[in-house]
């Protein structure tokens, strides 16, 4: 049994802990409320445990709603009509330090994507982890019957009902259930009482789920949740799924990447979502080099880990496969057009991506394929960022190889692209890791404005005719196109309505200097973003909202 105790001797005051947890949100749609003394005590201890180790429990904290004093006996924070939640015997008989409940929210995806996991253990991060921390992972609560992964909540495909997958013994409305004796996952209705040992909870949907327009948004979220579920608990295999040892993936979901095909998959044991890459032709030296680069950056929180590499000899699906994970919410490419990013989210995500790049550069690696598709996002509320896709990364300090997506290529690579095959690049024509910062700057603008810059849209009518005659690619940067962008960004900086917005644009602008010597390095940008992040603290945690 894992024990994620807070660092010994670490003291965190109540105000600091309370500030970590969210108040009730307009996008909360379902609740799990502790309703008797042991459950409230467990919740209070879980709050203290998570608050003292906020880095480990950052995801879990997002699902806990907190108020310092007990709520009035006659009111229900969950807006549940069921009278059982306010019965006298359900009220705590001795005071607890913290009072609150767990909430499911439109903007926060569970770690497994298809299910919310409730229990006491955080679990190994690569295998998903927990969403609803019922109690600290201590022997005390284990003896009281609250186990590691105690149950999971998920939407049923087809009906869209909320089901509970039972992993350890519990009672639903007084009826005992155990994993081995449950053939079908029971349905949870508003007011369903869940008893785990001595701890009692009530599950309920928010009353607003019955009313428009909240109901429309709830139904939309439910459909997305079901559709994104690559596999449901106990779901039978289908002809469209490919089994790869401990993993599975839908064959039709693979798309061409920089050096192979990429697609979503899941771990068969628990459904945790992973990213799978398939290489039909990949030699051993290249694989060893690839693994060596990932080993250099292993363990950094802003770089997705490579879990394993293996060969599959099956005739129809032969090739080399690599498994990465976990993937929780998606990439900037997936969400830039459909979500708007508030100021704290923009600053926090760019800081995380720069942090990952700075670490790669420190370890002697150049990414060379920074695009919105390779910038991961963990969640819609208080999002964190991570780097994906080291397909074309190199350990060379300088290079003349033209790789990457043309829209994001720095001017020095475009210059190399224009050389004839017979022309050998001179040493001063080689590019270095600053090309990663250029590509990240273009991607950051996509996050802010919701669209990736199309360079040809910056042309004047005369320039457009000249470029078309000369065969200049519509998506590549030129000096005149860069000058138009430079002028636009300076104007945006001047008219920024908030100081933090102006500073953010300046940081992005500094990554897009035409002259490499003037372009911001990852370390410099990281220092600027760390300082800017402090300015956004009064604005609250970052958030993505539907456009």
Coordinates of N, CA, C and O in Angstrom, one line a residue, residues 253-411:
X253 N -8.0 5.1 -35.6 CA -7.6 6.4 -35.0 C -6.2 6.8 -35.3 O -5.8 7.9 -34.9
X254 N -5.4 6.0 -35.9 CA -4.0 6.3 -36.2 C -3.9 7.4 -37.2 O -4.6 7.3 -38.3
X255 N -3.0 8.4 -37.0 CA -2.8 9.5 -38.0 C -1.3 9.6 -38.2 O -0.5 9.3 -37.3
X256 N -1.0 10.1 -39.4 CA 0.4 10.2 -39.7 C 1.1 11.3 -38.9 O 0.6 12.4 -38.7
X257 N 2.3 11.0 -38.4 CA 3.1 12.0 -37.6 C 4.4 12.3 -38.3 O 4.6 11.9 -39.5
X258 N 5.3 12.9 -37.6 CA 6.6 13.3 -38.2 C 7.4 12.0 -38.6 O 8.1 12.1 -39.6
X259 N 7.4 11.0 -37.8 CA 8.2 9.8 -38.1 C 7.4 8.5 -38.0 O 8.0 7.4 -37.9
X260 N 6.1 8.6 -38.0 CA 5.3 7.3 -37.9 C 3.9 7.7 -37.8 O 3.4 8.8 -38.2
X261 N 3.1 6.8 -37.2 CA 1.7 7.0 -37.0 C 1.4 7.2 -35.5 O 2.0 6.5 -34.7
X262 N 0.4 8.0 -35.2 CA 0.1 8.3 -33.8 C -1.4 8.1 -33.6 O -2.2 8.5 -34.4
X263 N -1.7 7.5 -32.4 CA -3.1 7.3 -32.1 C -3.3 7.1 -30.6 O -2.4 6.9 -29.9
X264 N -4.6 7.3 -30.1 CA -4.9 7.2 -28.7 C -5.1 5.7 -28.4 O -5.5 4.9 -29.2
X265 N -4.8 5.3 -27.1 CA -5.0 4.0 -26.7 C -5.2 3.9 -25.2 O -5.4 5.0 -24.6
X266 N -5.3 2.7 -24.6 CA -5.6 2.6 -23.2 C -4.9 1.4 -22.6 O -4.6 0.4 -23.4
X267 N -4.7 1.4 -21.4 CA -4.1 0.3 -20.6 C -5.3 -0.7 -20.3 O -6.3 -0.3 -19.8
X268 N -5.1 -1.9 -20.7 CA -6.3 -2.9 -20.6 C -6.7 -3.1 -19.1 O -7.8 -3.4 -18.8
X269 N -5.7 -3.0 -18.2 CA -6.0 -3.3 -16.8 C -6.9 -2.3 -16.1 O -7.8 -2.7 -15.3
X270 N -6.7 -1.0 -16.4 CA -7.5 0.0 -15.7 C -8.1 1.1 -16.6 O -8.8 2.0 -16.2
X271 N -7.9 1.0 -17.9 CA -8.5 2.0 -18.9 C -7.8 3.3 -18.9 O -8.3 4.2 -19.6
X272 N -6.6 3.5 -18.2 CA -6.0 4.8 -18.3 C -5.5 5.0 -19.7 O -5.0 4.2 -20.4
X273 N -5.7 6.3 -20.2 CA -5.4 6.7 -21.5 C -3.9 6.9 -21.8 O -3.2 7.5 -21.0
X274 N -3.4 6.4 -22.9 CA -2.1 6.5 -23.3 C -2.0 7.0 -24.8 O -3.0 7.0 -25.5
X275 N -0.8 7.4 -25.2 CA -0.5 7.7 -26.6 C 0.3 6.6 -27.2 O 1.3 6.2 -26.6
X276 N 0.0 6.1 -28.4 CA 0.7 5.1 -29.0 C 1.2 5.5 -30.3 O 0.5 6.1 -31.1
X277 N 2.5 5.3 -30.6 CA 3.1 5.6 -31.8 C 3.6 4.3 -32.5 O 4.1 3.4 -31.9
X278 N 3.3 4.2 -33.8 CA 3.7 3.0 -34.6 C 4.7 3.4 -35.7 O 4.5 4.3 -36.4
X279 N 5.8 2.7 -35.7 CA 6.8 2.9 -36.8 C 6.9 1.6 -37.6 O 7.3 0.6 -37.1
X280 N 6.6 1.7 -38.9 CA 6.6 0.5 -39.7 C 8.1 0.2 -40.1 O 8.4 -1.0 -40.2
X281 N 8.9 1.2 -40.2 CA 10.3 0.9 -40.5 C 11.1 1.8 -39.5 O 11.1 3.0 -39.6
X282 N 11.8 1.2 -38.7 CA 12.6 1.9 -37.7 C 13.8 1.1 -37.2 O 13.6 0.0 -36.7
X283 N 15.0 1.5 -37.5 CA 16.2 0.6 -37.2 C 16.6 0.7 -35.8 O 16.2 1.6 -35.1
X284 N 17.3 -0.3 -35.3 CA 17.7 -0.4 -33.9 C 18.5 0.8 -33.5 O 18.3 1.3 -32.4
X285 N 19.5 1.3 -34.2 CA 20.3 2.5 -33.8 C 19.4 3.7 -33.5 O 19.6 4.4 -32.6
X286 N 18.4 3.9 -34.4 CA 17.5 5.0 -34.2 C 16.7 4.9 -33.0 O 16.5 5.8 -32.2
X287 N 16.2 3.6 -32.7 CA 15.4 3.4 -31.5 C 16.2 3.6 -30.3 O 15.8 4.2 -29.3
X288 N 17.5 3.1 -30.3 CA 18.3 3.3 -29.1 C 18.6 4.8 -28.9 O 18.7 5.3 -27.7
X289 N 18.8 5.6 -30.0 CA 19.0 7.0 -29.8 C 17.8 7.7 -29.3 O 17.9 8.5 -28.4
X290 N 16.6 7.2 -29.7 CA 15.4 7.8 -29.3 C 15.2 7.5 -27.8 O 14.8 8.4 -27.0
X291 N 15.5 6.3 -27.4 CA 15.3 5.9 -25.9 C 16.3 6.7 -25.1 O 16.0 7.2 -24.0
X292 N 17.5 6.9 -25.6 CA 18.6 7.6 -24.9 C 18.1 9.1 -24.6 O 18.3 9.6 -23.5
X293 N 17.5 9.7 -25.6 CA 17.0 11.1 -25.4 C 15.9 11.1 -24.4 O 15.9 12.0 -23.5
X294 N 15.0 10.2 -24.4 CA 14.0 10.2 -23.4 C 14.5 9.9 -22.0 O 14.0 10.4 -21.0
X295 N 15.5 9.1 -21.9 CA 16.1 8.8 -20.6 C 16.8 10.1 -20.0 O 16.8 10.3 -18.8
X296 N 17.3 11.0 -20.9 CA 17.9 12.2 -20.4 C 16.9 13.1 -19.8 O 17.2 13.9 -18.9
X297 N 15.6 13.1 -20.2 CA 14.6 14.0 -19.7 C 13.6 13.3 -18.8 O 12.5 13.8 -18.5
X298 N 13.8 12.0 -18.5 CA 12.9 11.2 -17.7 C 12.6 11.8 -16.4 O 13.5 12.3 -15.7
X299 N 11.4 11.9 -16.0 CA 11.0 12.3 -14.7 C 10.6 13.8 -14.6 O 10.1 14.2 -13.6
X300 N 10.8 14.6 -15.7 CA 10.4 16.0 -15.6 C 8.9 16.1 -15.8 O 8.4 15.5 -16.7
X301 N 8.3 16.9 -14.9 CA 6.8 16.9 -15.0 C 6.3 17.6 -16.2 O 5.1 17.4 -16.5
X302 N 7.1 18.3 -16.9 CA 6.5 19.0 -18.1 C 7.0 18.4 -19.4 O 6.9 19.0 -20.5
X303 N 7.4 17.1 -19.4 CA 7.7 16.3 -20.5 C 7.1 15.0 -20.4 O 7.3 14.3 -19.4
X304 N 6.3 14.6 -21.4 CA 5.5 13.3 -21.3 C 6.5 12.1 -21.3 O 7.5 12.1 -22.0
X305 N 6.3 11.2 -20.4 CA 7.3 10.0 -20.3 C 7.0 9.0 -21.4 O 5.9 8.7 -21.8
X306 N 8.1 8.3 -21.8 CA 8.0 7.2 -22.7 C 7.9 6.0 -21.7 O 8.9 5.7 -21.0
X307 N 6.8 5.2 -21.8 CA 6.6 4.1 -20.9 C 7.4 2.9 -21.3 O 8.1 2.2 -20.6
X308 N 7.2 2.5 -22.6 CA 8.0 1.3 -23.1 C 8.0 1.3 -24.6 O 7.2 2.0 -25.3
X309 N 8.9 0.5 -25.2 CA 9.0 0.3 -26.6 C 9.1 -1.2 -26.9 O 9.7 -1.9 -26.2
X310 N 8.3 -1.7 -27.9 CA 8.3 -3.1 -28.2 C 8.0 -3.3 -29.7 O 7.4 -2.4 -30.3
X311 N 8.3 -4.5 -30.1 CA 8.0 -4.9 -31.5 C 6.7 -5.8 -31.5 O 6.6 -6.6 -30.6
X312 N 5.9 -5.6 -32.5 CA 4.7 -6.4 -32.7 C 4.9 -7.1 -34.0 O 5.1 -6.5 -35.1
X313 N 4.9 -8.5 -34.0 CA 5.1 -9.3 -35.1 C 3.9 -9.8 -35.8 O 3.9 -10.5 -36.8
X314 N 2.7 -9.4 -35.3 CA 1.4 -9.7 -36.0 C 1.4 -9.2 -37.4 O 1.8 -8.1 -37.7
X315 N 1.0 -10.1 -38.4 CA 1.1 -9.8 -39.8 C 0.4 -8.5 -40.2 O 1.0 -7.7 -40.8
X316 N -0.8 -8.3 -39.7 CA -1.6 -7.1 -40.1 C -1.2 -5.8 -39.4 O -1.5 -4.7 -39.8
X317 N -0.5 -6.0 -38.2 CA -0.1 -4.8 -37.4 C 1.3 -4.9 -37.0 O 1.7 -4.5 -35.9
X318 N 2.2 -5.3 -37.9 CA 3.6 -5.4 -37.6 C 4.2 -4.0 -37.5 O 3.8 -3.1 -38.1
X319 N 5.2 -3.9 -36.6 CA 5.9 -2.7 -36.5 C 6.5 -2.5 -35.1 O 6.4 -3.4 -34.3
X320 N 7.1 -1.4 -34.9 CA 7.6 -1.0 -33.6 C 6.7 0.0 -33.0 O 6.2 0.9 -33.6
X321 N 6.3 -0.2 -31.7 CA 5.3 0.6 -31.0 C 6.0 1.2 -29.8 O 6.7 0.6 -29.1
X322 N 5.6 2.5 -29.5 CA 6.0 3.1 -28.3 C 4.8 3.7 -27.6 O 3.9 4.2 -28.2
X323 N 4.8 3.5 -26.3 CA 3.7 3.9 -25.4 C 4.1 5.0 -24.5 O 5.1 5.0 -23.9
X324 N 3.3 6.1 -24.6 CA 3.5 7.3 -23.7 C 2.3 7.5 -22.9 O 1.2 7.2 -23.2
X325 N 2.5 8.1 -21.7 CA 1.4 8.4 -20.9 C 1.7 9.1 -19.6 O 2.9 9.3 -19.3
X326 N 0.7 9.6 -18.9 CA -0.8 9.5 -19.3 C -1.2 10.7 -20.1 O -0.6 11.8 -20.0
X327 N -2.2 10.5 -20.9 CA -2.8 11.6 -21.7 C -4.2 11.9 -21.1 O -5.0 11.0 -21.1
X328 N -4.4 13.1 -20.5 CA -5.7 13.3 -19.8 C -6.6 14.2 -20.5 O -7.8 13.9 -20.6
X329 N -6.2 15.3 -21.1 CA -7.1 16.3 -21.7 C -6.9 16.5 -23.1 O -7.9 16.7 -23.9
X330 N -5.7 16.4 -23.6 CA -5.5 16.7 -25.0 C -4.3 17.6 -25.2 O -3.5 17.9 -24.4
X331 N -4.3 18.2 -26.4 CA -3.2 19.1 -26.8 C -3.8 20.5 -27.1 O -5.0 20.7 -27.3
X332 N -2.9 21.5 -27.3 CA -3.3 22.8 -27.7 C -4.0 22.8 -29.0 O -5.0 23.5 -29.2
X333 N -3.6 21.9 -29.9 CA -4.2 21.8 -31.2 C -5.7 21.3 -31.1 O -6.5 21.8 -31.8
X334 N -5.9 20.5 -30.1 CA -7.3 20.0 -29.9 C -8.2 21.0 -29.4 O -9.4 21.0 -29.7
X335 N -7.7 22.0 -28.6 CA -8.6 22.9 -27.9 C -8.5 24.4 -28.2 O -9.3 25.2 -27.7
X336 N -7.5 24.8 -29.0 CA -7.2 26.2 -29.2 C -8.5 26.9 -29.9 O -8.8 28.0 -29.6
X337 N -9.1 26.2 -30.8 CA -10.2 26.8 -31.5 C -11.5 26.7 -30.7 O -12.4 27.6 -30.9
X338 N -11.7 25.7 -29.9 CA -13.0 25.6 -29.2 C -13.0 26.2 -27.8 O -14.1 26.3 -27.2
X339 N -11.8 26.5 -27.2 CA -11.8 27.0 -25.9 C -11.1 28.4 -25.9 O -10.1 28.6 -26.7
X340 N -11.5 29.3 -25.0 CA -10.7 30.5 -24.8 C -9.9 30.3 -23.5 O -10.4 29.7 -22.5
X341 N -8.7 30.8 -23.5 CA -7.8 30.6 -22.3 C -7.7 32.0 -21.6 O -7.4 33.0 -22.1
X342 N -8.1 32.0 -20.3 CA -8.0 33.2 -19.5 C -6.5 33.5 -19.2 O -5.6 32.7 -19.5
X343 N -6.2 34.7 -18.7 CA -4.8 35.1 -18.5 C -4.0 34.2 -17.7 O -2.9 33.8 -18.0
X344 N -4.5 33.8 -16.5 CA -3.7 32.8 -15.7 C -3.4 31.5 -16.4 O -2.3 31.0 -16.3
X345 N -4.4 31.0 -17.2 CA -4.1 29.8 -18.0 C -3.1 30.0 -19.1 O -2.2 29.2 -19.3
X346 N -3.1 31.2 -19.8 CA -2.1 31.4 -20.8 C -0.7 31.5 -20.2 O 0.2 30.9 -20.7
X347 N -0.6 32.2 -19.1 CA 0.7 32.4 -18.5 C 1.2 31.0 -17.9 O 2.4 30.6 -18.1
X348 N 0.3 30.3 -17.2 CA 0.7 29.1 -16.6 C 1.1 28.0 -17.6 O 2.1 27.3 -17.4
X349 N 0.3 27.9 -18.7 CA 0.7 26.9 -19.7 C 2.0 27.2 -20.4 O 2.8 26.3 -20.6
X350 N 2.1 28.5 -20.8 CA 3.4 28.8 -21.5 C 4.6 28.6 -20.6 O 5.6 28.2 -21.0
X351 N 4.4 29.0 -19.3 CA 5.5 28.7 -18.4 C 5.9 27.2 -18.3 O 7.0 26.9 -18.3
X352 N 4.9 26.4 -18.2 CA 5.1 24.9 -18.2 C 5.8 24.4 -19.4 O 6.7 23.6 -19.4
X353 N 5.3 24.9 -20.6 CA 6.0 24.4 -21.9 C 7.4 24.9 -22.0 O 8.3 24.2 -22.4
X354 N 7.6 26.2 -21.6 CA 9.0 26.7 -21.6 C 9.9 26.0 -20.6 O 11.0 25.7 -20.9
X355 N 9.3 25.6 -19.5 CA 10.0 24.9 -18.4 C 10.5 23.5 -19.0 O 11.6 23.1 -18.8
X356 N 9.6 22.8 -19.7 CA 10.0 21.6 -20.3 C 11.1 21.8 -21.4 O 12.0 21.0 -21.5
X357 N 10.9 22.8 -22.2 CA 11.9 23.1 -23.2 C 13.3 23.5 -22.6 O 14.3 23.0 -23.1
X358 N 13.2 24.3 -21.6 CA 14.5 24.7 -20.9 C 15.2 23.5 -20.4 O 16.5 23.4 -20.5
X359 N 14.5 22.5 -19.9 CA 15.1 21.3 -19.3 C 15.7 20.5 -20.5 O 16.8 19.9 -20.4
X360 N 15.0 20.4 -21.6 CA 15.5 19.7 -22.8 C 16.8 20.3 -23.3 O 17.8 19.7 -23.5
X361 N 16.8 21.6 -23.4 CA 18.0 22.4 -23.9 C 19.1 22.2 -22.9 O 20.3 22.1 -23.3
X362 N 18.8 22.2 -21.6 CA 19.9 22.0 -20.6 C 20.5 20.6 -20.7 O 21.7 20.5 -20.5
X363 N 19.7 19.7 -21.1 CA 20.2 18.3 -21.3 C 20.8 18.1 -22.7 O 21.2 16.9 -23.1
X364 N 20.9 19.1 -23.5 CA 21.6 19.0 -24.8 C 20.7 18.5 -25.9 O 21.2 18.0 -26.9
X365 N 19.4 18.7 -25.8 CA 18.4 18.2 -26.8 C 17.8 19.4 -27.5 O 17.5 20.4 -26.8
X366 N 17.5 19.3 -28.8 CA 16.7 20.3 -29.5 C 15.5 19.5 -30.0 O 15.6 18.5 -30.7
X367 N 14.3 20.1 -29.7 CA 13.0 19.4 -30.0 C 12.8 19.4 -31.5 O 12.4 18.3 -32.1
X368 N 12.8 20.5 -32.2 CA 12.6 20.7 -33.6 C 11.2 20.4 -34.2 O 11.0 20.5 -35.4
X369 N 10.3 20.2 -33.3 CA 8.9 19.9 -33.9 C 7.9 20.5 -32.9 O 6.8 19.9 -32.7
X370 N 8.1 21.7 -32.3 CA 7.2 22.3 -31.5 C 6.0 22.9 -32.3 O 6.2 23.7 -33.2
X371 N 4.8 22.3 -32.1 CA 3.6 22.8 -32.7 C 2.5 22.7 -31.7 O 2.7 22.0 -30.6
X372 N 1.3 23.2 -31.9 CA 0.2 23.0 -30.9 C -0.1 21.5 -30.7 O -0.5 21.2 -29.6
X373 N 0.2 20.7 -31.7 CA -0.1 19.2 -31.5 C 0.8 18.6 -30.5 O 0.5 17.5 -29.9
X374 N 2.0 19.2 -30.3 CA 3.0 18.6 -29.3 C 3.1 19.4 -28.0 O 4.1 19.3 -27.3
X375 N 2.0 20.2 -27.7 CA 1.9 20.9 -26.5 C 0.7 20.4 -25.7 O -0.4 20.7 -26.1
X376 N 0.9 19.5 -24.7 CA -0.1 18.9 -24.0 C -0.7 19.8 -22.9 O -0.1 20.7 -22.4
X377 N -2.0 19.5 -22.6 CA -2.8 20.2 -21.6 C -3.4 19.2 -20.7 O -4.1 18.3 -21.2
X378 N -3.4 19.4 -19.4 CA -3.9 18.4 -18.4 C -5.4 18.5 -18.2 O -6.1 17.5 -18.0
X379 N -5.9 19.7 -18.1 CA -7.3 19.9 -17.8 C -7.8 21.3 -18.2 O -7.0 22.1 -18.6
X380 N -9.1 21.5 -18.0 CA -9.7 22.8 -18.4 C -9.6 23.8 -17.2 O -9.7 25.0 -17.5
X381 N -9.5 23.3 -16.0 CA -9.4 24.2 -14.9 C -8.1 24.0 -14.2 O -7.6 22.9 -14.0
X382 N -7.4 25.1 -13.9 CA -6.1 25.1 -13.4 C -5.2 24.2 -14.3 O -4.5 23.3 -13.8
X383 N -5.1 24.4 -15.6 CA -4.4 23.5 -16.5 C -2.9 23.6 -16.3 O -2.3 24.6 -16.0
X384 N -2.2 22.5 -16.5 CA -0.8 22.4 -16.6 C -0.4 21.9 -18.0 O -1.1 21.2 -18.7
X385 N 0.8 22.3 -18.4 CA 1.3 22.0 -19.7 C 2.4 21.0 -19.7 O 3.2 20.9 -18.8
X386 N 2.6 20.2 -20.8 CA 3.7 19.3 -20.9 C 4.1 19.2 -22.4 O 3.2 19.4 -23.3
X387 N 5.3 18.8 -22.7 CA 5.8 18.7 -24.0 C 5.6 17.2 -24.5 O 5.8 16.3 -23.8
X388 N 5.2 17.1 -25.8 CA 5.0 15.9 -26.5 C 5.9 15.8 -27.7 O 6.6 16.7 -28.1
X389 N 6.1 14.6 -28.2 CA 6.6 14.4 -29.6 C 8.1 14.7 -29.7 O 8.4 15.7 -30.3
X390 N 9.0 13.8 -29.3 CA 10.4 13.9 -29.6 C 10.8 13.2 -30.8 O 12.0 12.8 -30.9
X391 N 9.9 13.0 -31.8 CA 10.2 12.2 -33.0 C 11.4 12.7 -33.7 O 12.2 11.8 -34.2
X392 N 11.6 14.0 -33.9 CA 12.7 14.5 -34.7 C 13.7 15.2 -33.9 O 14.5 16.0 -34.4
X393 N 13.7 15.0 -32.5 CA 14.6 15.7 -31.7 C 16.0 15.2 -32.0 O 16.3 14.1 -32.5
X394 N 17.0 16.1 -31.7 CA 18.4 15.7 -31.9 C 19.3 16.1 -30.8 O 19.0 17.1 -30.0
X395 N 20.4 15.4 -30.6 CA 21.4 15.7 -29.6 C 22.5 16.7 -30.1 O 23.4 17.0 -29.4
X396 N 22.4 17.0 -31.4 CA 23.4 17.9 -32.0 C 23.1 19.4 -31.6 O 21.9 19.8 -31.5
X397 N 24.1 20.1 -31.3 CA 24.0 21.5 -30.9 C 23.5 22.4 -32.0 O 22.8 23.3 -31.8
X398 N 24.0 22.0 -33.2 CA 23.6 22.8 -34.4 C 23.3 21.8 -35.5 O 23.8 20.7 -35.5
X399 N 22.4 22.2 -36.5 CA 21.9 21.3 -37.5 C 21.6 22.0 -38.8 O 21.3 23.2 -38.7
X400 N 21.7 21.3 -39.9 CA 21.2 21.9 -41.2 C 20.1 21.1 -41.8 O 19.6 21.3 -42.9
X401 N 19.6 20.1 -41.0 CA 18.5 19.2 -41.5 C 17.2 20.0 -41.4 O 16.8 20.6 -40.4
X402 N 16.4 20.0 -42.5 CA 15.1 20.7 -42.5 C 14.0 19.7 -42.1 O 13.7 18.8 -42.8
X403 N 13.5 19.9 -40.9 CA 12.4 19.1 -40.4 C 11.4 20.0 -39.7 O 11.7 21.1 -39.3
X404 N 10.2 19.5 -39.5 CA 9.2 20.3 -38.8 C 8.1 20.7 -39.7 O 8.1 20.4 -40.9
X405 N 7.1 21.4 -39.1 CA 5.9 21.8 -39.8 C 6.2 23.3 -40.3 O 6.6 24.1 -39.5
X406 N 5.9 23.5 -41.6 CA 6.4 24.7 -42.3 C 5.9 26.0 -41.6 O 6.6 27.0 -41.5
X407 N 4.6 26.0 -41.1 CA 4.1 27.2 -40.4 C 4.9 27.7 -39.2 O 4.9 28.8 -38.9
X408 N 5.6 26.7 -38.6 CA 6.3 27.0 -37.3 C 7.8 27.0 -37.5 O 8.5 27.1 -36.5
X409 N 8.3 26.9 -38.7 CA 9.7 26.9 -39.0 C 10.3 28.4 -38.9 O 9.7 29.3 -39.5
X410 N 11.4 28.5 -38.2 CA 12.1 29.8 -38.0 C 12.7 30.2 -39.3 O 13.0 29.4 -40.2
X411 N 13.0 31.5 -39.5 CA 13.6 32.0 -40.7 C 14.9 31.3 -41.1 O 15.1 31.0 -42.3

